[in-house]
Coordinates of C-alpha atoms in Angstrom, one line a residue:
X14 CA -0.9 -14.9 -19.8
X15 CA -2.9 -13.8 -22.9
X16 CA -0.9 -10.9 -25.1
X17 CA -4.8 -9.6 -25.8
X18 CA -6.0 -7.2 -23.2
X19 CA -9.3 -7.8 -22.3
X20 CA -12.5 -5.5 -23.1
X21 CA -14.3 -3.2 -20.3
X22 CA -17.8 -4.3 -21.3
X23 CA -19.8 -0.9 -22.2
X24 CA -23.1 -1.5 -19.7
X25 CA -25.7 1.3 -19.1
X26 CA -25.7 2.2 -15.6
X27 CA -29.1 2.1 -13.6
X28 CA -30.4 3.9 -11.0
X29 CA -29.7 1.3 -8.4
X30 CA -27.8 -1.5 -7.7
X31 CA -27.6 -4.2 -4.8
X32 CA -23.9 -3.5 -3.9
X33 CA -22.0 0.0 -4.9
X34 CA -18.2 -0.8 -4.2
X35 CA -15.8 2.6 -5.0
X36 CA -12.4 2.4 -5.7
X37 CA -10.9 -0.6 -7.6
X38 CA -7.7 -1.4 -5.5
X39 CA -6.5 -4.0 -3.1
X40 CA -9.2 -3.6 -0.9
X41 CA -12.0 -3.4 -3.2
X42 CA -11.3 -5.3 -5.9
X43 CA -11.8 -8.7 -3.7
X44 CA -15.1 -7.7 -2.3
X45 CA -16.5 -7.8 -6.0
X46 CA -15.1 -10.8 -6.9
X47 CA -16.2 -12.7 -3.7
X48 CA -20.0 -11.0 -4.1
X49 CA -20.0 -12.2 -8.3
X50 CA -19.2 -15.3 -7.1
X51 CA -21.1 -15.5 -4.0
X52 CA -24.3 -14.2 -4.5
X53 CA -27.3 -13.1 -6.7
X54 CA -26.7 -9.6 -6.3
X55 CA -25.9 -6.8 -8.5
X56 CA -22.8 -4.9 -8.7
X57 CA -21.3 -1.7 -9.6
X58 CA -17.1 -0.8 -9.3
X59 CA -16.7 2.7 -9.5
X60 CA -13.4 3.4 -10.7
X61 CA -12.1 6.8 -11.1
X62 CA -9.3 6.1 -12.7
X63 CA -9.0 4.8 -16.2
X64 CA -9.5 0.7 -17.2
X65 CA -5.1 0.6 -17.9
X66 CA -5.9 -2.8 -20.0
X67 CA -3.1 -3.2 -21.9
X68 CA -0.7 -0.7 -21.1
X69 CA 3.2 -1.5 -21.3
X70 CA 4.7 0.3 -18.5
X71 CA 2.1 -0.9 -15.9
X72 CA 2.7 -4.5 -17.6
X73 CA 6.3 -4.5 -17.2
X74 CA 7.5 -4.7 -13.8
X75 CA 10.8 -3.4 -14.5
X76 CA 9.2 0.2 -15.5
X77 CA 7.1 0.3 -12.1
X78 CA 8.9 3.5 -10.9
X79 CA 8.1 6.1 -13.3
X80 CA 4.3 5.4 -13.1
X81 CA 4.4 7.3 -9.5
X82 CA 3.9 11.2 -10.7
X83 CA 2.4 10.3 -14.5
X84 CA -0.9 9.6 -16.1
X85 CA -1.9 6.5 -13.5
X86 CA -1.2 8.5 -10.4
X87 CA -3.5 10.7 -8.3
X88 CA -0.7 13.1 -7.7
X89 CA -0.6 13.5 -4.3
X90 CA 2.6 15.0 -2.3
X91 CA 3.1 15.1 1.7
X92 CA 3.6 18.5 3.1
X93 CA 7.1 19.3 4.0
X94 CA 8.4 19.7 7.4
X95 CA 11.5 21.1 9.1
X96 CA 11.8 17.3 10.3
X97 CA 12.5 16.3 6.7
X98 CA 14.7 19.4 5.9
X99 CA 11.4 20.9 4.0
X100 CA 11.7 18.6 1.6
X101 CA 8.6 17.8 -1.2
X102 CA 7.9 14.2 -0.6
X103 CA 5.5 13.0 -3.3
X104 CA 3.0 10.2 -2.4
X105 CA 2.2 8.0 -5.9
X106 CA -1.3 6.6 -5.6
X107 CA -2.8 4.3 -8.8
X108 CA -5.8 6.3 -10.5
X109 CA -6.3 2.7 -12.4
X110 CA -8.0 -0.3 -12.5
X111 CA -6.3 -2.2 -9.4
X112 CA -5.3 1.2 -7.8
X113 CA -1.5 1.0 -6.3
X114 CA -1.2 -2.2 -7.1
X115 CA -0.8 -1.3 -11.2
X116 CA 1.7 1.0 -10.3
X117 CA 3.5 -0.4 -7.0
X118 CA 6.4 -2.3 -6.6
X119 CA 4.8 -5.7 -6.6
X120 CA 5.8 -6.5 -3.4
X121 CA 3.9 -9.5 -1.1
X122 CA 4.9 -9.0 2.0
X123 CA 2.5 -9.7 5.3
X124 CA 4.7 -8.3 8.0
X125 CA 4.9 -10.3 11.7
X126 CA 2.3 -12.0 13.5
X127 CA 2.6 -9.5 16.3
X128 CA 1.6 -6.6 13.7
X129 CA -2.3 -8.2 13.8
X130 CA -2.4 -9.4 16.9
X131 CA -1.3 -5.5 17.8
X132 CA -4.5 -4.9 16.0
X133 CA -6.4 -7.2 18.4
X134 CA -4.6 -5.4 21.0
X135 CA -5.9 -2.2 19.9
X136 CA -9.7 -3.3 20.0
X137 CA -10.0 -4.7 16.8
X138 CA -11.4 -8.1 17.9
X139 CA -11.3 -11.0 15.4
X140 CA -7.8 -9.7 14.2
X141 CA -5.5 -11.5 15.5
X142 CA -2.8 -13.2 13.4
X143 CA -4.4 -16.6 13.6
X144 CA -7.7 -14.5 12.4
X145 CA -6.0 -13.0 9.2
X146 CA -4.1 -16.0 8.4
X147 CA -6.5 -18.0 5.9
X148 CA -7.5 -14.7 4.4
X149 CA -4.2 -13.9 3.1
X150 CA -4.2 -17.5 2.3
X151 CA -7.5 -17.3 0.2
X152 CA -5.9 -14.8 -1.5
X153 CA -2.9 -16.3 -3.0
X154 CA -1.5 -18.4 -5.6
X155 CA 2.0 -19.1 -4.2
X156 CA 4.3 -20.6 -6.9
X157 CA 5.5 -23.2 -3.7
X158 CA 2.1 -24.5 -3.2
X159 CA 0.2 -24.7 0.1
X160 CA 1.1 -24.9 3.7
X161 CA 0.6 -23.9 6.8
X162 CA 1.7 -20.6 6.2
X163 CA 1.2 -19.9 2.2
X164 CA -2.0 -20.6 -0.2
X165 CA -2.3 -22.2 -3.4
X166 CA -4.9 -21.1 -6.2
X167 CA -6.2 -17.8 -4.9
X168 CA -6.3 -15.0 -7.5
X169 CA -3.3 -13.4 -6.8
X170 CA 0.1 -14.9 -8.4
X171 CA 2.9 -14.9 -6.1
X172 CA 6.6 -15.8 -7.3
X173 CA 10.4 -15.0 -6.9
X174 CA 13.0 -14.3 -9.4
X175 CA 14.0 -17.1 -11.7
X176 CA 17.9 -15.5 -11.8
X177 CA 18.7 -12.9 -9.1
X178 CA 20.9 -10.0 -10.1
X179 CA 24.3 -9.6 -8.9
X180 CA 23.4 -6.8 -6.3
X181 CA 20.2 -9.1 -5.0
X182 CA 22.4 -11.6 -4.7
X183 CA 24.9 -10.2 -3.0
X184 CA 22.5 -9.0 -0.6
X185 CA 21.5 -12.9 0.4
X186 CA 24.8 -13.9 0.7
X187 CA 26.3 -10.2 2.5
X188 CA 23.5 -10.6 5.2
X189 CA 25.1 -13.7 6.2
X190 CA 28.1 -11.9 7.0
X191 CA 26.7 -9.3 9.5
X192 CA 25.1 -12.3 11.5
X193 CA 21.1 -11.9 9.5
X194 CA 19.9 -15.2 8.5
X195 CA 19.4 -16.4 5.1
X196 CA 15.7 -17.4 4.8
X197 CA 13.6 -19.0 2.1
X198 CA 10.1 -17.2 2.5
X199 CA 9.3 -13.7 4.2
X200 CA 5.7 -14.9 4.8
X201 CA 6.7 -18.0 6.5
X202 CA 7.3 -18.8 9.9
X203 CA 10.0 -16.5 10.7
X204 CA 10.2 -13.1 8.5
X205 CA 13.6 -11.6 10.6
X206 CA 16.6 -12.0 7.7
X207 CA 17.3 -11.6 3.8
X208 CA 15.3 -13.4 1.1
X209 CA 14.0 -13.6 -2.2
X210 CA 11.4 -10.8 -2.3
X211 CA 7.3 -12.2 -3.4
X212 CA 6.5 -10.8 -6.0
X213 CA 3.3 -10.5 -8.0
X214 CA 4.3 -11.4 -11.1
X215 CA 3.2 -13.8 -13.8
X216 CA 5.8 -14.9 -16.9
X217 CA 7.1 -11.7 -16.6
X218 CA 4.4 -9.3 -16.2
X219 CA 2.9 -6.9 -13.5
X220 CA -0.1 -9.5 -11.8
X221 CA -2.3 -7.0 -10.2
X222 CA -5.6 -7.1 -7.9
X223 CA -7.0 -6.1 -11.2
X224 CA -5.9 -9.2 -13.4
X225 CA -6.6 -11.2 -10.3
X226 CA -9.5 -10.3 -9.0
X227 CA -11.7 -8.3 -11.6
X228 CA -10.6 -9.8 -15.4
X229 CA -12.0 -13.4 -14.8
X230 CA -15.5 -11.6 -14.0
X231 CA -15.6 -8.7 -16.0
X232 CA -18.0 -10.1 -18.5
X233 CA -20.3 -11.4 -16.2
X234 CA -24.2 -9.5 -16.5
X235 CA -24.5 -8.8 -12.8
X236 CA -21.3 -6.5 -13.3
X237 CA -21.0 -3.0 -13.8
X238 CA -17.3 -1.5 -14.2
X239 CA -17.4 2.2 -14.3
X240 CA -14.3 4.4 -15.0
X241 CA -13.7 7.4 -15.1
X242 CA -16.4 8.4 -12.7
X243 CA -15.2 10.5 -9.6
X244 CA -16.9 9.8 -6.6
X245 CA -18.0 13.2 -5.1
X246 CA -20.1 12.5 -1.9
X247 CA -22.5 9.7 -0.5
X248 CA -26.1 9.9 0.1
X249 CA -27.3 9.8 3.6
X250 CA -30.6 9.2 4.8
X251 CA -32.6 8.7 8.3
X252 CA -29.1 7.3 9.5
X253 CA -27.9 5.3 6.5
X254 CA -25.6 5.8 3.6
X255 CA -28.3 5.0 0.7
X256 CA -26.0 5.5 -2.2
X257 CA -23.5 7.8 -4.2
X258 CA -23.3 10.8 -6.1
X259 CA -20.7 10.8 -8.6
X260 CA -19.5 12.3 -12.3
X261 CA -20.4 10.6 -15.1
X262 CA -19.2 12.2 -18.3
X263 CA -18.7 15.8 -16.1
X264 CA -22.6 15.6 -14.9
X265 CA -23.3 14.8 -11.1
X266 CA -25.3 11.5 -10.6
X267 CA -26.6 9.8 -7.9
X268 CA -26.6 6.1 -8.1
X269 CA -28.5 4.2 -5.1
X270 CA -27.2 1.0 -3.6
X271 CA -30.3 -0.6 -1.7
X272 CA -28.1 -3.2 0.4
X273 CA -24.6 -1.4 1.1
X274 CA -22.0 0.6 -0.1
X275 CA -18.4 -0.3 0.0
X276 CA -15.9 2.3 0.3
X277 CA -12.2 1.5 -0.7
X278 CA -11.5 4.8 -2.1
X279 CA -7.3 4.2 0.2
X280 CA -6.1 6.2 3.0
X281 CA -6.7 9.4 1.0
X282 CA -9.9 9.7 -0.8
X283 CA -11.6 7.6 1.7
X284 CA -11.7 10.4 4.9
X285 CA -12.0 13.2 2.0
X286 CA -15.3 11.4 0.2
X287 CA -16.3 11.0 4.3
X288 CA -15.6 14.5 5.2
X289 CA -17.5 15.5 1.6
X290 CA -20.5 13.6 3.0
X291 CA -20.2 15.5 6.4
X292 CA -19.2 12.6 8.2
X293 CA -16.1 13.5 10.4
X294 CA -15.3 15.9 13.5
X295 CA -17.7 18.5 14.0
X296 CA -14.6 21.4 14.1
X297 CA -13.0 20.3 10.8
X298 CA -16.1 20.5 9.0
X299 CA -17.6 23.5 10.5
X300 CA -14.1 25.0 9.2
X301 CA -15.1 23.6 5.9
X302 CA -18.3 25.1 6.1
X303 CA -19.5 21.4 5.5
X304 CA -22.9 20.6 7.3
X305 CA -21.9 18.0 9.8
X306 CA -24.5 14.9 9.1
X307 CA -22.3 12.3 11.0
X308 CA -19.5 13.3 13.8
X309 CA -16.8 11.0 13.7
X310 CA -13.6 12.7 15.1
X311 CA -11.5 10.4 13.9
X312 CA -11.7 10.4 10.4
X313 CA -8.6 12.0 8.9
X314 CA -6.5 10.9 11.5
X315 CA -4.1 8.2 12.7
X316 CA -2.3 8.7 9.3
X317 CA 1.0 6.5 9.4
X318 CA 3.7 5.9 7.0
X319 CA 7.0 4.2 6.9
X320 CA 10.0 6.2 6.3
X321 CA 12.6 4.9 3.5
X322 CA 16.1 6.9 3.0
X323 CA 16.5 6.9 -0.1
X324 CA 19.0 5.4 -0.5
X325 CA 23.0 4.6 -0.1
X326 CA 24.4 4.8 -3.4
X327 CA 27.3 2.7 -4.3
X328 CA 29.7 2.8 -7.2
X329 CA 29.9 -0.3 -9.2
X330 CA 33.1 -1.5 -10.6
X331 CA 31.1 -3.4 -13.2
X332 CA 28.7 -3.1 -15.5
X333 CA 25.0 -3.6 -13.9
X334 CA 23.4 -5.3 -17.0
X335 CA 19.7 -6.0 -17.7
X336 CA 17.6 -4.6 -15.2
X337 CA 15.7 -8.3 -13.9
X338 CA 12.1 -8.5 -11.9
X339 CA 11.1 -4.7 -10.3
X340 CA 14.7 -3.6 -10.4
X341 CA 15.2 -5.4 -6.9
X342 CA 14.7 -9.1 -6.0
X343 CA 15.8 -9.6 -2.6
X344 CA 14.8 -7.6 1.0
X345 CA 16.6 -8.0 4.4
X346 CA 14.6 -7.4 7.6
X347 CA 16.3 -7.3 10.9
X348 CA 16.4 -5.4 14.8
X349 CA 17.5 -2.2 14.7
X350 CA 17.8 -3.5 18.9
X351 CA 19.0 -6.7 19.7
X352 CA 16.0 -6.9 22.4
X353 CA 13.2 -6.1 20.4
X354 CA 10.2 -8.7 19.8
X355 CA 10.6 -8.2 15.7
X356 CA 12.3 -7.0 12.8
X357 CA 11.7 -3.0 12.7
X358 CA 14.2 -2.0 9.7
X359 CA 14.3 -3.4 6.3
X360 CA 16.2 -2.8 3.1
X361 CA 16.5 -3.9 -0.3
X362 CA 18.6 -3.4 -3.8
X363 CA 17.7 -1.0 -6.3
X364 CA 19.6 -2.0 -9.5
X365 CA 20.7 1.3 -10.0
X366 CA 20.4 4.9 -8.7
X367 CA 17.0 5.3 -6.5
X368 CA 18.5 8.4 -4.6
X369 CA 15.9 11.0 -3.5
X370 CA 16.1 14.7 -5.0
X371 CA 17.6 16.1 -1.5
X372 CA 20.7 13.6 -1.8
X373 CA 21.1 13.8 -5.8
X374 CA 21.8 17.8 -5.4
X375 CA 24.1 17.2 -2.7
X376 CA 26.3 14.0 -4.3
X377 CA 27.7 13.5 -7.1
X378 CA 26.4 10.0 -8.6
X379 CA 27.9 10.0 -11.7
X380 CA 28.7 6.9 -13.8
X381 CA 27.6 3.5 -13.0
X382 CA 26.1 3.2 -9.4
X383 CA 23.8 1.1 -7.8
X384 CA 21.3 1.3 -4.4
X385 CA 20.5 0.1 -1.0
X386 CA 17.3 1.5 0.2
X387 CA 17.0 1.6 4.1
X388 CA 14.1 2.3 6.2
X389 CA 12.1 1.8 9.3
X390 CA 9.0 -0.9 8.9
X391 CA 8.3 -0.5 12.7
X392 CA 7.6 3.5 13.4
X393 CA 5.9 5.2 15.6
X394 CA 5.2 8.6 14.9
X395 CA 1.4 9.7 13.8
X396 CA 0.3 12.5 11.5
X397 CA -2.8 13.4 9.8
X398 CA -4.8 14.4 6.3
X399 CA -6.8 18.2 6.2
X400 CA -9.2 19.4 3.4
X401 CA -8.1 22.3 2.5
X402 CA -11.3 23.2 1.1
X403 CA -14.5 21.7 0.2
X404 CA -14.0 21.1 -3.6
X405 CA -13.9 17.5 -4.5
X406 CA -10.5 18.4 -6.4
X407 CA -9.3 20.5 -3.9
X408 CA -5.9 20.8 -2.5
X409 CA -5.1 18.2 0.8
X410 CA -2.3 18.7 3.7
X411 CA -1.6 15.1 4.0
X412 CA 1.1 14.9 7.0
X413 CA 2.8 11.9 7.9
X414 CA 5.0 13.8 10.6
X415 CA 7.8 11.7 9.5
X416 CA 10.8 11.4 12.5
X417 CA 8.0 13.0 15.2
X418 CA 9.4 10.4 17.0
X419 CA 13.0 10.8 17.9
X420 CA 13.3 6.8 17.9
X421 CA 12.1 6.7 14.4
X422 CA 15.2 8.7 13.4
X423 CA 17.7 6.4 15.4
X424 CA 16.3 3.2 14.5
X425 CA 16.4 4.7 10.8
X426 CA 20.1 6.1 10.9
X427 CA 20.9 2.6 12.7
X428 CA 19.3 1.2 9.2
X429 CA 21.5 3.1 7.5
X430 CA 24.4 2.3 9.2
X431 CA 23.9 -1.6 8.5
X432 CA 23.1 -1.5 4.8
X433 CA 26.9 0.8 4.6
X434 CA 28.5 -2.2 6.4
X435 CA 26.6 -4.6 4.1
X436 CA 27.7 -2.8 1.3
X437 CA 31.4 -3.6 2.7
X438 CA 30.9 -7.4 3.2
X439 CA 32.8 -9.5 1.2
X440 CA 29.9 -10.4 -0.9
X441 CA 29.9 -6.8 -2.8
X442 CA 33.6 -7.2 -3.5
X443 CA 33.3 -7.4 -7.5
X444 CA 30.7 -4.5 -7.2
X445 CA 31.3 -2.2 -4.8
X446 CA 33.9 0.4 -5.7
X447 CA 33.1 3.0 -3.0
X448 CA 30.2 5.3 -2.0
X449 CA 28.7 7.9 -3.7
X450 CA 26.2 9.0 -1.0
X451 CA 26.8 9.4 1.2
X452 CA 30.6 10.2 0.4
X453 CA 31.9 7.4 3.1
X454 CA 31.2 6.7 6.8
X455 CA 29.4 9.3 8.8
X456 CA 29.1 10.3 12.7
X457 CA 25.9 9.6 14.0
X458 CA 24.7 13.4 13.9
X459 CA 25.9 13.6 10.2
X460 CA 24.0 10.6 9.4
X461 CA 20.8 12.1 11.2
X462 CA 20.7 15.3 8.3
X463 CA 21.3 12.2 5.4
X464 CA 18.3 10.7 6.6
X465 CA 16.4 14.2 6.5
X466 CA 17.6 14.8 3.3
X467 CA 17.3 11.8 1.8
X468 CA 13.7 10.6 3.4
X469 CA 11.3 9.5 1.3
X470 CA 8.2 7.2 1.4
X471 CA 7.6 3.6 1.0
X472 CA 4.3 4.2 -0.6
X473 CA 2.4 2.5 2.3
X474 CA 0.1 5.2 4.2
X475 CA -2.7 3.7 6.1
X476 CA -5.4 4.6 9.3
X477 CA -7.0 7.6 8.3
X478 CA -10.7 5.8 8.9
X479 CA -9.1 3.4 11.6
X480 CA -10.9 0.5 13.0
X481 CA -11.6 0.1 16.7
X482 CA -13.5 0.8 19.7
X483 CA -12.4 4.3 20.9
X484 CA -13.3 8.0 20.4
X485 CA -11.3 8.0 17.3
X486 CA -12.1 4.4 15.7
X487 CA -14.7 5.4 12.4
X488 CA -15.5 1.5 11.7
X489 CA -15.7 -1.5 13.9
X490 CA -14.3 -4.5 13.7
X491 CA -16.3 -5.3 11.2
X492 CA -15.6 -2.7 9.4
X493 CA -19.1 -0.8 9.7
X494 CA -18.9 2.8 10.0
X495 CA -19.8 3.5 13.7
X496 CA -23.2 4.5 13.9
X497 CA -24.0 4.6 10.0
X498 CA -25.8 1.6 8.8
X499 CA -25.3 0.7 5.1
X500 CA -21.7 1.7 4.6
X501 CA -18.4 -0.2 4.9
X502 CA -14.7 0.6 4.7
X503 CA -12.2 -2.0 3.2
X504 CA -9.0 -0.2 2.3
X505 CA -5.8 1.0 4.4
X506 CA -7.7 3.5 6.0
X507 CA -9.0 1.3 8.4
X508 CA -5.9 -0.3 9.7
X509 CA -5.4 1.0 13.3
X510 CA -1.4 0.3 13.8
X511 CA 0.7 0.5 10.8
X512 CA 1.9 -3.4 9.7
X513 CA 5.7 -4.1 9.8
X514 CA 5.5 -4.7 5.8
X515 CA 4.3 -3.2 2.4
X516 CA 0.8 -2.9 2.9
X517 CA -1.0 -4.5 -0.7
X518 CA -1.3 -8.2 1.3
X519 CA -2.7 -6.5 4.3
X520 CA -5.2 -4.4 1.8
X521 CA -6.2 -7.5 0.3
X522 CA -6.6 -9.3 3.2
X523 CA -8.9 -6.4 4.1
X524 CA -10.7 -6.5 1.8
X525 CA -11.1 -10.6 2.0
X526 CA -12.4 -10.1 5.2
X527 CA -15.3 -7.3 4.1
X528 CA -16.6 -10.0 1.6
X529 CA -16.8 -12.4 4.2
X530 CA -18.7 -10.3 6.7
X531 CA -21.4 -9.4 3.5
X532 CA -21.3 -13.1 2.5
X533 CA -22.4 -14.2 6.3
X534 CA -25.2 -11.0 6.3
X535 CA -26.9 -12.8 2.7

């Protein structure tokens, strides 16, 4: 990797392109690569967010945490519940070129076959694991070079830790003890034990969609790149999205796209820019006072999220050192239920303290401690996203209904439980010193208000725009908006059943798959 970041070329936008693509994340950023490369069209990325060339803490991946609630972030917090003791649980989203992934944890993680072929199951045809499977393929550069299972020389670099620290480590070789298998590669043919997290990173530095996907083209003439424009509604016409109106410079344009639009705008600002447009269910909008142009009841719903208790906290007896990779390294997945048909709970190291707000004002963490995040990769429970008004910068109630589910909470507590008895293996015997949250072993009940206190969010929201054949499905399965020609979704929106993983593989196989479907329509 080049020290020199590179140059946003400074291009006069036109009235109309061939291809409008909004929102330059993990879903959107392959669709413009794949249409540069792939065809004679023209191209503009709307980006609200600004270019983040160059920028130290979104390079390093060690400094990945405080990006969530700063300057690259969008800001956005779930609305507290009695179910999470009314806790504030705030929802980082990148406002940067490459979205969340310049400011997420860098994780590659695809989940369990079953997860797509649930999608399949759901009505999605076409996307069933052995569909997905060269996509996310196509998509990688995998430092162990292809297979059956893994890609070589996509755009997205794909590595693990050159030296594990002593608490990743520890969690390879504790998981052994409590009867988890050791395994070489998540995304292989089995991802049910501990291993070396995949990581997108590149001689040290955050590799995002952005460096990926978009810096290899961003010179090319058929290429516009515009930041810091805030999409504020589409342009419908006779039954198809024509275009986009958006702020350029605080002045409202409208920018025409004459083949489609591409909407990756992420779970979020996808069902708001929709709702904008008066595409949604009739009684939301009318309560909006937004003229309904498009009823589509399920947009704003189906909004999932995985649940992470943050986190047990250990004392260490020794010094931690230099923090190494994103402050982690390693991940365990395992069954919450000895009969279940996959992993469901996961966990990994935090090289340090990760506690949530709740548990720091109840615990004192004091001196040199480090983490074990536990949470639930397989839930269940369903919430949804409200305009709160019709501004494009208004307020949303953006509900996850975290622990709706009673088994949620079990299988989460059960999570907990197993990362305490990892924590006592004799693998953590030169670290561990005791725990500092909570205070030692718990009853069940006890461990249920720890989780509520502690509950916080693995940044991986998705379905708000879910694909699918039923009353509530808003694209098909090719991700066409339902009765709307000339507009596509290709974000985590349109996921119908949350994935059993982090969700930036998923998003970019997503978006892999819209390019393909546009490719075959040239």
């Amino acid at each position: 990797m080049t020290d020199i970041p590179p140059i946003l070329p400074n291009r006069a936008l036109q009235k109309a392109y061939d291809y409008i693509v909004i929102g330059a994340g993990s879903g959107g950023l392959p669709v413009v690569r794949r249409l540069i490369d792939g065809t004679d069209a023209t191209v503009l990325l709307v980006e609200a967010g600004e270019p983040g060339f160059g920028i130290a803490e979104i390079e390093d991946p060690r400094q990945w945490v405080p990006l969530g609630r700063g300057r690259w972030d969008w800001g956005y917090d779930y609305t507290p519940t009695p179910r999470v003791n009314g806790h504030t649980i705030g929802i980082p989203r990148g406002k940067a070129l490459g979205g969340s992934s310049a400011i997420n944890a860098m994780m590659w993680y695809r989940g369990h076959p079953n997860d797509y072929n649930a999608w399949q199951a759901a009505g999605c045809n076409g996307w069933s694991f052995r569909d997905v499977l060269p996509f996310f393929k196509k998509a990688e550069d995998w430092e162990g070079g292809e297979s059956f299972w893994r890609g070589a020389g996509g755009p997205l670099k794909i590595t693990t830790s050159k030296k594990l620290h002593p608490v990743a480590q520890a969690m390879l070789d504790g998981a052994a003890d409590l009867g988890i298998p050791v395994i070489a590669d998540p995304n292989g043919e089995s991802n049910e034990g501990a291993c070396p997290s995949n990581l997108n990173i590149a001689d040290g530095r955050r590799w995002s969609s952005a460096h990926g996907y978009l810096y290899p083209i961003l010179d090319h003439p058929r290429l516009t790149v515009l930041t810091g424009s805030q999409a504020i509604g589409l342009t419908l016409e006779r039954g198809r999205c024509t275009g986009l109106r958006h702020l350029v410079n605080g002045t409202v344009v409208e920018t025409r796209a004459t083949t489609q639009v591409v909407l990756s705008a992420g779970t979020f600002d996808t069902p708001r820019l929709l709702m904008l447009s008066g595409i949604g269910d009739p009684a939301e909008l009318k309560r909006l006072g937004i003229p309904l142009v498009h009823a589509l009841k399920g947009v704003g719903r189906n909004l999932q999220d995985h649940p992470l208790v943050q986190a047990v906290v250990c004392r260490s007896k020794l010094p931690l050192g230099e923090v190494l990779d994103n402050g982690g390294g390693t991940m365990m997945n395992w069954k919450s239920q000895a009969g279940l048909a996959q992993p469901d709970v996961h966990s990994f190291p935090v090289q340090g303290n990760s506690a949530a707000p709740g548990l720091r004002a109840l615990h004192d963490m004091s001196g040199t401690v480090f983490s074990l995040g536990a949470g639930l990769m397989h839930s269940k429970s369903i919430g949804d996203l409200r305009l709160l008004s019709a501004d494009p910068f208004g307020p949303l109630d953006i509900q996850p209904n975290y622990f709706a589910e009673p088994s949620d909470l079990e299988a989460t507590v059960g999570a907990i439980e197993t990362v305490m008895a990892l924590a006592e293996t004799p693998a953590f015997s030169t670290l561990f010193d005791g725990f500092a949250a909570p205070k030692g072993r718990l009853s069940r009940a006890a461990l249920r208000e720890f989780a509520r206190n502690g509950c916080s969010t693995f940044f991986h929201p998705v379905g708000t725009a879910k694909m699918g054949r039923d009353d509530m499905a808003v694209v098909d399965s090719r991700l066409a908006v339902h009765g709307l020609d000339g507009l596509m979704i290709a974000d985590a929106s349109v996921i119908p059943v949350i994935p059993t993983c982090n969700t930036h593989a998923p998003v970019t196989m997503i978006g892999e798959r819209a390019a393909a479907f546009l490719l075959e329509a040239v």
